[in-house]
Structure formats: C-alpha cells, structure tokens
Amino acid sequence: VFVASCLLDIYAKNGALLDAQKVFSKLPHKNLISWTALIAGYADHGPGQVAIKCLEDMKSHGVSPNSVTYICVLKACSNLKSLADGRNMHSEIVMKGFEEEAVVSSSVVDMFCKCGSLQDAYKTLKSLKVRDIVSWNALIAGYTEHGPSQEVLVHLEQMEAEKISLDAVTFVYAIKACGNSGAVEQGQGLHLQIAQKGLENDTFIASTLVDMYSKFGLIIDAQYVFERLSVRDVVSWNAIIKGYGMNHAGKKAVKCFEDMIREGMKPDTVTFTCILSACSHGRLVCKGKEIFKLMSTVHGVVPVLDHYNCMIDMLSRAGCINEGLRFIDTMPCSPS
RNA sequence: AGAACGUCGUACUA
C-alpha cells in the first residue's frame, strides 16, 4: 500500500495522470493521502475541473479533506480562473475552520488574486486574525499583475504599519510594480531599502532591479546592479541584454551576449528573443542573422514564432523585404 | 510513524 501511494504520488507529480488514476483505482483502501495526491496531480497538471470533481467524490466516499486537500483544490481554481468555484471552496474552508491555518489562508488570498478578484483577496486578508508575510506577498503579487501599481505601495505601507518586515519576495513584486508604472523615485527608495537589508545580491531581486532600471531608461543603474551581482544566472543575463536592447544599445547587447557565452552560461529561448530583438532595433542585421544561425546549430535552441518575428522585423526594418519574404517561406509555423 | 501542501525574477501569454 505504501508502494502504491508513492507510485501514485510520483505519477501525479509528473503529470502522468492516466497512470496515477490507474494506480488510484486499484488501491483497496483510499485514504486522505491518496485522494489528496490524486487531486494535487490534477491541480498541477489539469484539468482542474477533475480536481474539483475528485473533492466531491472523496467526500461522498466518506473521506474528510484536510487543509492540504483544500490547498490543492484552491490551486485548481486558480488555474481555471474560476472565481465561482473559488468562492465555494472558500466558504467550505471557513466553515471547517481551516482558514485559521496560515498556509490555507495565504492560498485563499493567492487564489482570489489569480481568479482576478483583488476585492475578495483583500477582504479575505483583512478578515484574518493573523496575516503572515506570504498572505501579504500573495496580495501584492495580485496587485502587481492585475491592479493599479500605486496600490502596491499603499499595501507596503500597511505591511510596515503591522510591523511585518518585507522579505525578498515582497521586494521583487514591489520593484516590478515600480518598473511597470514608471515610479522612479519609489523604485529608487526601495532599492535603498534593499541595499540596507543586504539583499542586493539576491539573484531574483537583482534581475528585477535590472529590468526596472531598464524600463526607466536608466541603463547605467541597471548595469551597476548587474555588474555587482556575484552569481549571475540566465535570467540576470537575459534582463541586462534586454535592457541594452530597449535602451538603444544594440552593440552592447551583442557584446553582453558574447560575454555570456564566453563565461559558459547556456542561453535559453528567452535569451534569443532578447538578443534578436536588440539586433532588430539596433539595425544589426548581419549580427542578427549570424546569431539566428548559431541559435539552433551551436546552442541547441529551437527557434519559435517570437524568434521568427524578430527576424522578419529586423529584415523589413533594414529594407530587405525580399529576404524577409523568403525567410517567411522557411518558417515551420505561420507568421503573425 | 512514513507518504500529499502556500507567496517570487527575464520573452510570449492580446
């Protein structure tokens, strides 16, 4: 039975839902753990409706869901963006008293944000007896993605008023919101706080700062953050390459790309959209064509629609209409 | 007893 449970979990985690379902149906005694593992599989890999259906089946088989089960079903509601299902789950959770648990309440807040209802998310958060940092971060994430960016800064103040110290996740969202809304002064203020807390070297924060400064047009500051970063991953490189491209520094973008390769960093599909777009905006047609060729041959990255669009854009900007048309003929997918 | 669980960064996500 343990072996079957583990197997079920492995299948569910990998999205092999048919296999998971098969193992599950052969279990002689389906308990809380096996039901939840199955639901987790459907929540992560879809279809989410099945996860919700499983919860009903589970209850009708006389097995009571616990907080973990509800967290998984909430994730399914998020993926479905189904506010109606989410609200139903929330009422059930409140009725059963699971909302007292921070892991559950933060998941509820996150679910409401992902279903597009910042109001429900905020109302839930405010009604909680204990608001932990994760619940706040989930709300701020929601406002960063869907809401007015000024609200993000208002919520930061509320957090500080509640004496919750901002963590790396909070800062990532806050500076992202500043970048999206052009809030230069607030962004600089947050950067100062980040430096004071010694979080400047956090890879996630640094990449977001690079992106924020690039969006402000302050490429010098973006470069400063990038250069001081001791451990750079592919996202930090992509962010600075994109930054140069956005700020009319195509040649620097190319140089940066070449540095990246020289340092042994493996470029990914995003790297190539950034660098090809930089070549396009900087009229670096030869370089762009060269990089496009190396992309699949040397770096093993399969070009997708975005890359082709960059190339067509680049060729047509340079006036090479015929070459652009010929290029379209070589595309495996249809152009947009 | 053990096995299931929450908020993050760079494209696209219209």
CSV table of C-alpha atoms (C1' of nucleotides) in Angstrom, one decimal:
chain,number,residue,atom,x,y,z
A,1,VAL,CA,0.0,0.0,0.0
A,2,PHE,CA,2.9,2.4,0.7
A,3,VAL,CA,4.5,1.5,-2.5
A,4,ALA,CA,1.2,2.2,-4.4
A,5,SER,CA,0.9,5.5,-2.6
A,6,CYS,CA,4.3,6.6,-3.5
A,7,LEU,CA,3.8,5.5,-7.1
A,8,LEU,CA,0.6,7.4,-7.2
A,9,ASP,CA,2.4,10.5,-6.0
A,10,ILE,CA,5.2,10.1,-8.5
A,11,TYR,CA,2.8,9.8,-11.4
A,12,ALA,CA,0.7,12.7,-10.2
A,13,LYS,CA,3.7,14.9,-9.8
A,14,ASN,CA,4.9,14.2,-13.3
A,15,GLY,CA,1.6,14.7,-14.9
A,16,ALA,CA,1.1,11.1,-15.8
A,17,LEU,CA,-2.5,11.4,-14.7
A,18,LEU,CA,-3.8,8.3,-16.5
A,19,ASP,CA,-1.2,6.2,-14.7
A,20,ALA,CA,-2.0,7.9,-11.5
A,21,GLN,CA,-5.7,7.3,-11.9
A,22,LYS,CA,-5.0,3.6,-12.7
A,23,VAL,CA,-2.9,3.1,-9.5
A,24,PHE,CA,-5.5,5.0,-7.5
A,25,SER,CA,-8.4,2.9,-8.7
A,26,LYS,CA,-6.6,-0.3,-7.7
A,27,LEU,CA,-6.0,0.9,-4.2
A,28,PRO,CA,-8.0,-1.2,-1.9
A,29,HIS,CA,-8.3,1.5,0.8
A,30,LYS,CA,-8.3,5.0,-0.5
A,31,ASN,CA,-7.4,7.3,2.3
A,32,LEU,CA,-6.9,11.0,2.8
A,33,ILE,CA,-3.4,10.9,1.5
A,34,SER,CA,-4.1,9.0,-1.7
A,35,TRP,CA,-7.1,11.2,-2.5
A,36,THR,CA,-5.1,14.3,-1.9
A,37,ALA,CA,-2.2,13.1,-4.0
A,38,LEU,CA,-4.5,12.5,-6.9
A,39,ILE,CA,-6.1,15.9,-6.5
A,40,ALA,CA,-2.7,17.5,-6.3
A,41,GLY,CA,-1.9,15.9,-9.7
A,42,TYR,CA,-5.0,17.3,-11.3
A,43,ALA,CA,-4.4,20.7,-9.7
A,44,ASP,CA,-0.9,20.9,-11.1
A,45,HIS,CA,-1.3,19.4,-14.5
A,46,GLY,CA,-5.0,19.9,-15.2
A,47,PRO,CA,-7.8,19.5,-16.0
A,48,GLY,CA,-8.7,21.5,-12.9
A,49,GLN,CA,-12.4,20.5,-13.1
A,50,VAL,CA,-11.4,17.0,-12.4
A,51,ALA,CA,-9.6,18.1,-9.2
A,52,ILE,CA,-12.8,19.7,-8.0
A,53,LYS,CA,-14.8,16.7,-9.0
A,54,CYS,CA,-12.4,14.5,-7.1
A,55,LEU,CA,-13.0,16.5,-4.0
A,56,GLU,CA,-16.7,15.8,-4.3
A,57,ASP,CA,-16.1,12.1,-4.9
A,58,MET,CA,-13.8,12.0,-1.9
A,59,LYS,CA,-16.4,13.5,0.4
A,60,SER,CA,-19.1,11.2,-0.9
A,61,HIS,CA,-16.9,8.2,-0.2
A,62,GLY,CA,-16.8,9.4,3.4
A,63,VAL,CA,-13.2,10.7,3.5
A,64,SER,CA,-12.8,14.1,5.0
A,65,PRO,CA,-10.5,16.5,3.2
A,66,ASN,CA,-7.9,18.3,5.4
A,67,SER,CA,-6.1,21.6,4.9
A,68,VAL,CA,-3.7,20.1,2.3
A,69,THR,CA,-6.5,18.8,0.2
A,70,TYR,CA,-8.1,22.3,0.2
A,71,ILE,CA,-4.8,24.0,-0.8
A,72,CYS,CA,-4.6,21.7,-3.8
A,73,VAL,CA,-8.2,22.4,-4.8
A,74,LEU,CA,-7.6,26.1,-4.5
A,75,LYS,CA,-4.7,25.7,-6.9
A,76,ALA,CA,-7.1,24.1,-9.3
A,77,CYS,CA,-9.5,27.0,-9.0
A,78,SER,CA,-6.6,29.4,-9.7
A,79,ASN,CA,-5.6,27.5,-12.8
A,80,LEU,CA,-9.2,27.5,-14.0
A,81,LYS,CA,-9.5,31.2,-13.1
A,82,SER,CA,-12.9,30.1,-11.7
A,83,LEU,CA,-14.0,32.7,-9.2
A,84,ALA,CA,-17.3,30.9,-8.6
A,85,ASP,CA,-15.5,27.6,-7.6
A,86,GLY,CA,-13.0,29.6,-5.6
A,87,ARG,CA,-15.7,31.3,-3.6
A,88,ASN,CA,-17.4,27.9,-2.9
A,89,MET,CA,-14.2,26.5,-1.7
A,90,HIS,CA,-13.5,29.5,0.5
A,91,SER,CA,-16.9,29.1,2.2
A,92,GLU,CA,-16.2,25.4,2.8
A,93,ILE,CA,-12.8,26.2,4.2
A,94,VAL,CA,-14.2,28.9,6.6
A,95,MET,CA,-17.0,26.5,7.7
A,96,LYS,CA,-14.5,23.8,8.6
A,97,GLY,CA,-12.2,26.2,10.3
A,98,PHE,CA,-9.2,25.7,8.1
A,99,GLU,CA,-8.8,29.3,7.4
A,100,GLU,CA,-7.1,29.6,10.8
A,101,GLU,CA,-4.1,28.0,9.2
A,102,ALA,CA,-1.7,30.4,7.6
A,103,VAL,CA,-0.8,28.0,4.7
A,104,VAL,CA,-4.5,27.8,3.9
A,105,SER,CA,-5.4,31.5,4.2
A,106,SER,CA,-2.5,32.5,2.1
A,107,SER,CA,-3.6,30.1,-0.6
A,108,VAL,CA,-7.1,31.6,-0.5
A,109,VAL,CA,-5.6,35.1,-1.0
A,110,ASP,CA,-3.5,33.8,-3.8
A,111,MET,CA,-6.4,32.0,-5.4
A,112,PHE,CA,-8.6,35.1,-5.4
A,113,CYS,CA,-5.9,37.2,-7.0
A,114,LYS,CA,-5.3,34.6,-9.7
A,115,CYS,CA,-9.0,34.5,-10.3
A,116,GLY,CA,-8.9,38.2,-10.9
A,117,SER,CA,-10.8,39.4,-7.8
A,118,LEU,CA,-8.5,41.6,-5.8
A,119,GLN,CA,-11.5,42.7,-3.8
A,120,ASP,CA,-12.1,39.2,-2.5
A,121,ALA,CA,-8.4,38.8,-1.9
A,122,TYR,CA,-8.2,42.0,0.1
A,123,LYS,CA,-11.3,41.3,2.1
A,124,THR,CA,-10.1,37.9,3.0
A,125,LEU,CA,-6.7,39.2,4.0
A,126,LYS,CA,-8.1,41.9,6.2
A,127,SER,CA,-10.5,39.5,7.9
A,128,LEU,CA,-7.7,37.2,9.0
A,129,LYS,CA,-6.6,37.1,12.6
A,130,VAL,CA,-3.0,36.6,11.7
A,131,ARG,CA,-1.7,37.9,8.4
A,132,ASP,CA,1.6,36.4,7.6
A,133,ILE,CA,4.2,37.6,5.1
A,134,VAL,CA,3.1,35.0,2.5
A,135,SER,CA,-0.5,36.2,2.5
A,136,TRP,CA,0.7,39.8,2.1
A,137,ASN,CA,3.0,38.8,-0.7
A,138,ALA,CA,0.2,36.9,-2.5
A,139,LEU,CA,-1.9,40.1,-2.3
A,140,ILE,CA,0.9,42.3,-3.5
A,141,ALA,CA,1.6,39.8,-6.3
A,142,GLY,CA,-2.0,40.2,-7.4
A,143,TYR,CA,-1.9,44.0,-7.4
A,144,THR,CA,1.4,43.9,-9.3
A,145,GLU,CA,-0.1,41.7,-12.0
A,146,HIS,CA,-3.6,43.0,-12.3
A,147,GLY,CA,-4.1,46.1,-10.2
A,148,PRO,CA,-3.1,49.7,-10.2
A,149,SER,CA,0.6,49.8,-9.2
A,150,GLN,CA,0.1,52.7,-6.8
A,151,GLU,CA,-1.9,50.3,-4.6
A,152,VAL,CA,1.1,48.0,-4.3
A,153,LEU,CA,3.0,50.8,-2.5
A,154,VAL,CA,-0.1,51.5,-0.3
A,155,HIS,CA,-0.1,47.9,0.8
A,156,LEU,CA,3.6,48.0,1.5
A,157,GLU,CA,2.9,50.8,4.0
A,158,GLN,CA,0.1,48.8,5.6
A,159,MET,CA,2.6,45.9,6.0
A,160,GLU,CA,5.1,48.1,7.6
A,161,ALA,CA,2.4,49.5,9.9
A,162,GLU,CA,1.7,46.0,11.0
A,163,LYS,CA,5.4,45.6,11.7
A,164,ILE,CA,5.8,42.9,9.1
A,165,SER,CA,9.3,43.1,7.7
A,166,LEU,CA,9.4,43.0,4.0
A,167,ASP,CA,11.3,40.0,2.5
A,168,ALA,CA,12.9,39.2,-0.8
A,169,VAL,CA,9.6,38.2,-2.4
A,170,THR,CA,7.9,41.4,-1.3
A,171,PHE,CA,10.7,43.4,-2.8
A,172,VAL,CA,10.6,41.6,-6.1
A,173,TYR,CA,7.0,42.5,-6.6
A,174,ALA,CA,7.3,46.0,-5.3
A,175,ILE,CA,10.1,46.9,-7.7
A,176,LYS,CA,8.4,45.1,-10.5
A,177,ALA,CA,5.3,47.3,-9.9
A,178,CYS,CA,7.5,50.4,-9.9
A,179,GLY,CA,9.1,49.3,-13.2
A,180,ASN,CA,5.7,48.7,-14.8
A,181,SER,CA,4.3,52.0,-13.7
A,182,GLY,CA,7.4,54.2,-14.2
A,183,ALA,CA,7.5,55.1,-10.4
A,184,VAL,CA,11.2,56.1,-10.5
A,185,GLU,CA,11.5,57.7,-7.1
A,186,GLN,CA,9.7,54.9,-5.3
A,187,GLY,CA,11.8,52.4,-7.1
A,188,GLN,CA,15.0,54.1,-6.1
A,189,GLY,CA,13.7,54.3,-2.5
A,190,LEU,CA,13.1,50.6,-2.5
A,191,HIS,CA,16.5,49.9,-3.9
A,192,LEU,CA,18.0,51.8,-1.0
A,193,GLN,CA,16.0,49.6,1.5
A,194,ILE,CA,17.1,46.5,-0.4
A,195,ALA,CA,20.7,47.6,-0.1
A,196,GLN,CA,20.3,48.3,3.6
A,197,LYS,CA,18.9,44.9,4.2
A,198,GLY,CA,21.8,43.4,2.3
A,199,LEU,CA,19.5,41.8,-0.3
A,200,GLU,CA,21.2,43.4,-3.4
A,201,ASN,CA,23.0,40.2,-4.2
A,202,ASP,CA,19.8,38.1,-4.3
A,203,THR,CA,19.6,36.9,-7.9
A,204,PHE,CA,15.8,37.4,-8.2
A,205,ILE,CA,15.9,40.9,-6.7
A,206,ALA,CA,18.9,41.9,-8.9
A,207,SER,CA,17.3,40.7,-12.1
A,208,THR,CA,14.1,42.6,-11.3
A,209,LEU,CA,16.1,45.7,-10.4
A,210,VAL,CA,18.0,45.4,-13.7
A,211,ASP,CA,14.7,45.2,-15.5
A,212,MET,CA,13.2,48.1,-13.5
A,213,TYR,CA,16.0,50.4,-14.3
A,214,SER,CA,16.0,49.4,-17.9
A,215,LYS,CA,12.3,50.3,-18.1
A,216,PHE,CA,13.1,53.7,-16.6
A,217,GLY,CA,15.7,54.2,-19.2
A,218,LEU,CA,18.4,54.3,-16.5
A,219,ILE,CA,20.6,51.7,-18.2
A,220,ILE,CA,23.7,52.9,-16.2
A,221,ASP,CA,21.9,51.9,-13.0
A,222,ALA,CA,20.8,48.6,-14.5
A,223,GLN,CA,24.4,47.9,-15.5
A,224,TYR,CA,25.6,48.9,-12.0
A,225,VAL,CA,23.3,46.3,-10.3
A,226,PHE,CA,24.3,43.7,-12.9
A,227,GLU,CA,28.0,44.2,-12.5
A,228,ARG,CA,27.9,44.0,-8.8
A,229,LEU,CA,26.0,40.7,-8.8
A,230,SER,CA,28.3,37.9,-7.8
A,231,VAL,CA,26.3,35.0,-9.1
A,232,ARG,CA,24.5,35.5,-12.4
A,233,ASP,CA,22.1,33.1,-13.8
A,234,VAL,CA,20.5,33.0,-17.2
A,235,VAL,CA,17.7,35.3,-16.2
A,236,SER,CA,20.1,38.1,-14.9
A,237,TRP,CA,21.9,37.9,-18.3
A,238,ASN,CA,18.6,38.0,-20.2
A,239,ALA,CA,17.5,41.0,-18.2
A,240,ILE,CA,20.6,43.1,-18.9
A,241,ILE,CA,20.6,42.1,-22.6
A,242,LYS,CA,17.0,43.1,-22.9
A,243,GLY,CA,17.8,46.3,-21.1
A,244,TYR,CA,20.5,47.3,-23.6
A,245,GLY,CA,18.2,46.4,-26.4
A,246,MET,CA,15.4,48.6,-25.0
A,247,ASN,CA,17.8,51.5,-24.5
A,248,HIS,CA,19.1,51.7,-28.0
A,249,ALA,CA,22.4,50.0,-27.2
A,250,GLY,CA,22.2,47.0,-29.6
A,251,LYS,CA,26.0,46.7,-29.8
A,252,LYS,CA,26.3,46.5,-26.0
A,253,ALA,CA,23.6,43.9,-26.1
A,254,VAL,CA,25.6,41.8,-28.5
A,255,LYS,CA,28.8,42.2,-26.5
A,256,CYS,CA,26.9,41.2,-23.4
A,257,PHE,CA,25.5,38.1,-25.2
A,258,GLU,CA,29.0,37.2,-26.3
A,259,ASP,CA,30.4,37.7,-22.7
A,260,MET,CA,27.6,35.4,-21.5
A,261,ILE,CA,28.6,32.6,-23.9
A,262,ARG,CA,32.3,33.2,-23.0
A,263,GLU,CA,31.5,32.7,-19.4
A,264,GLY,CA,29.9,29.4,-20.1
A,265,MET,CA,26.3,30.4,-19.4
A,266,LYS,CA,23.9,28.5,-21.6
A,267,PRO,CA,21.4,30.8,-23.4
A,268,ASP,CA,17.8,29.8,-23.4
A,269,THR,CA,14.9,30.6,-25.7
A,270,VAL,CA,14.3,34.0,-23.9
A,271,THR,CA,17.9,35.0,-24.4
A,272,PHE,CA,17.4,34.7,-28.1
A,273,THR,CA,14.2,36.8,-28.2
A,274,CYS,CA,16.0,39.5,-26.2
A,275,ILE,CA,19.2,39.5,-28.3
A,276,LEU,CA,17.4,39.2,-31.7
A,277,SER,CA,15.0,42.0,-30.7
A,278,ALA,CA,18.1,44.1,-29.7
A,279,CYS,CA,19.7,43.4,-33.1
A,280,SER,CA,16.4,44.3,-34.8
A,281,HIS,CA,16.1,47.6,-33.0
A,282,GLY,CA,19.8,48.4,-33.5
A,283,ARG,CA,19.7,47.5,-37.2
A,284,LEU,CA,22.4,44.9,-36.6
A,285,VAL,CA,21.3,42.7,-39.5
A,286,CYS,CA,24.4,40.7,-40.1
A,287,LYS,CA,24.9,40.0,-36.4
A,288,GLY,CA,21.3,39.1,-36.1
A,289,LYS,CA,21.4,36.6,-38.9
A,290,GLU,CA,24.6,35.2,-37.5
A,291,ILE,CA,23.1,34.7,-34.1
A,292,PHE,CA,19.9,33.2,-35.5
A,293,LYS,CA,22.0,30.6,-37.3
A,294,LEU,CA,24.1,29.8,-34.3
A,295,MET,CA,20.9,29.5,-32.2
A,296,SER,CA,19.9,26.1,-33.3
A,297,THR,CA,23.3,24.8,-34.6
A,298,VAL,CA,25.6,25.7,-31.8
A,299,HIS,CA,23.3,26.4,-28.8
A,300,GLY,CA,20.6,23.9,-29.5
A,301,VAL,CA,17.7,26.2,-29.0
A,302,VAL,CA,14.8,25.6,-31.4
A,303,PRO,CA,13.5,28.8,-32.9
A,304,VAL,CA,9.9,29.6,-32.3
A,305,LEU,CA,7.4,32.2,-33.6
A,306,ASP,CA,8.8,35.0,-31.5
A,307,HIS,CA,12.3,34.5,-32.9
A,308,TYR,CA,11.0,34.4,-36.5
A,309,ASN,CA,9.0,37.6,-35.8
A,310,CYS,CA,12.2,39.3,-34.6
A,311,MET,CA,14.0,38.2,-37.8
A,312,ILE,CA,11.2,39.4,-40.1
A,313,ASP,CA,11.0,42.7,-38.2
A,314,MET,CA,14.8,43.1,-38.5
A,315,LEU,CA,14.9,42.3,-42.2
A,316,SER,CA,12.0,44.6,-43.0
A,317,ARG,CA,13.4,47.5,-41.0
A,318,ALA,CA,16.6,47.1,-43.0
A,319,GLY,CA,14.6,47.3,-46.2
A,320,CYS,CA,15.3,43.7,-47.1
A,321,ILE,CA,11.7,42.9,-48.0
A,322,ASN,CA,12.5,40.1,-50.4
A,323,GLU,CA,14.8,38.4,-48.0
A,324,GLY,CA,12.1,38.8,-45.3
A,325,LEU,CA,9.6,37.1,-47.6
A,326,ARG,CA,12.0,34.3,-48.4
A,327,PHE,CA,12.5,33.9,-44.7
A,328,ILE,CA,8.8,33.5,-44.1
A,329,ASP,CA,8.8,30.7,-46.6
A,330,THR,CA,11.4,28.8,-44.5
A,331,MET,CA,9.3,29.1,-41.3
A,332,PRO,CA,7.8,25.9,-39.9
A,333,CYS,CA,5.0,27.9,-38.2
A,334,SER,CA,2.7,30.5,-39.7
A,335,PRO,CA,3.7,34.2,-39.2
A,336,SER,CA,1.6,36.6,-37.2
B,1,A,C1',5.5,6.6,12.3
B,2,G,C1',6.1,7.3,6.8
B,3,A,C1',3.9,9.2,2.0
B,4,A,C1',0.1,14.6,-0.1
B,5,C,C1',0.6,21.3,0.8
B,6,G,C1',1.2,28.0,0.3
B,7,U,C1',3.7,33.8,-2.0
B,8,C,C1',9.0,35.3,-6.3
B,9,G,C1',12.6,37.5,-11.3
B,10,U,C1',14.0,38.0,-17.7
B,11,A,C1',10.2,36.9,-23.6
B,12,C,C1',5.1,35.3,-25.4
B,13,U,C1',0.7,34.6,-22.5
B,14,A,C1',-3.5,40.1,-26.9
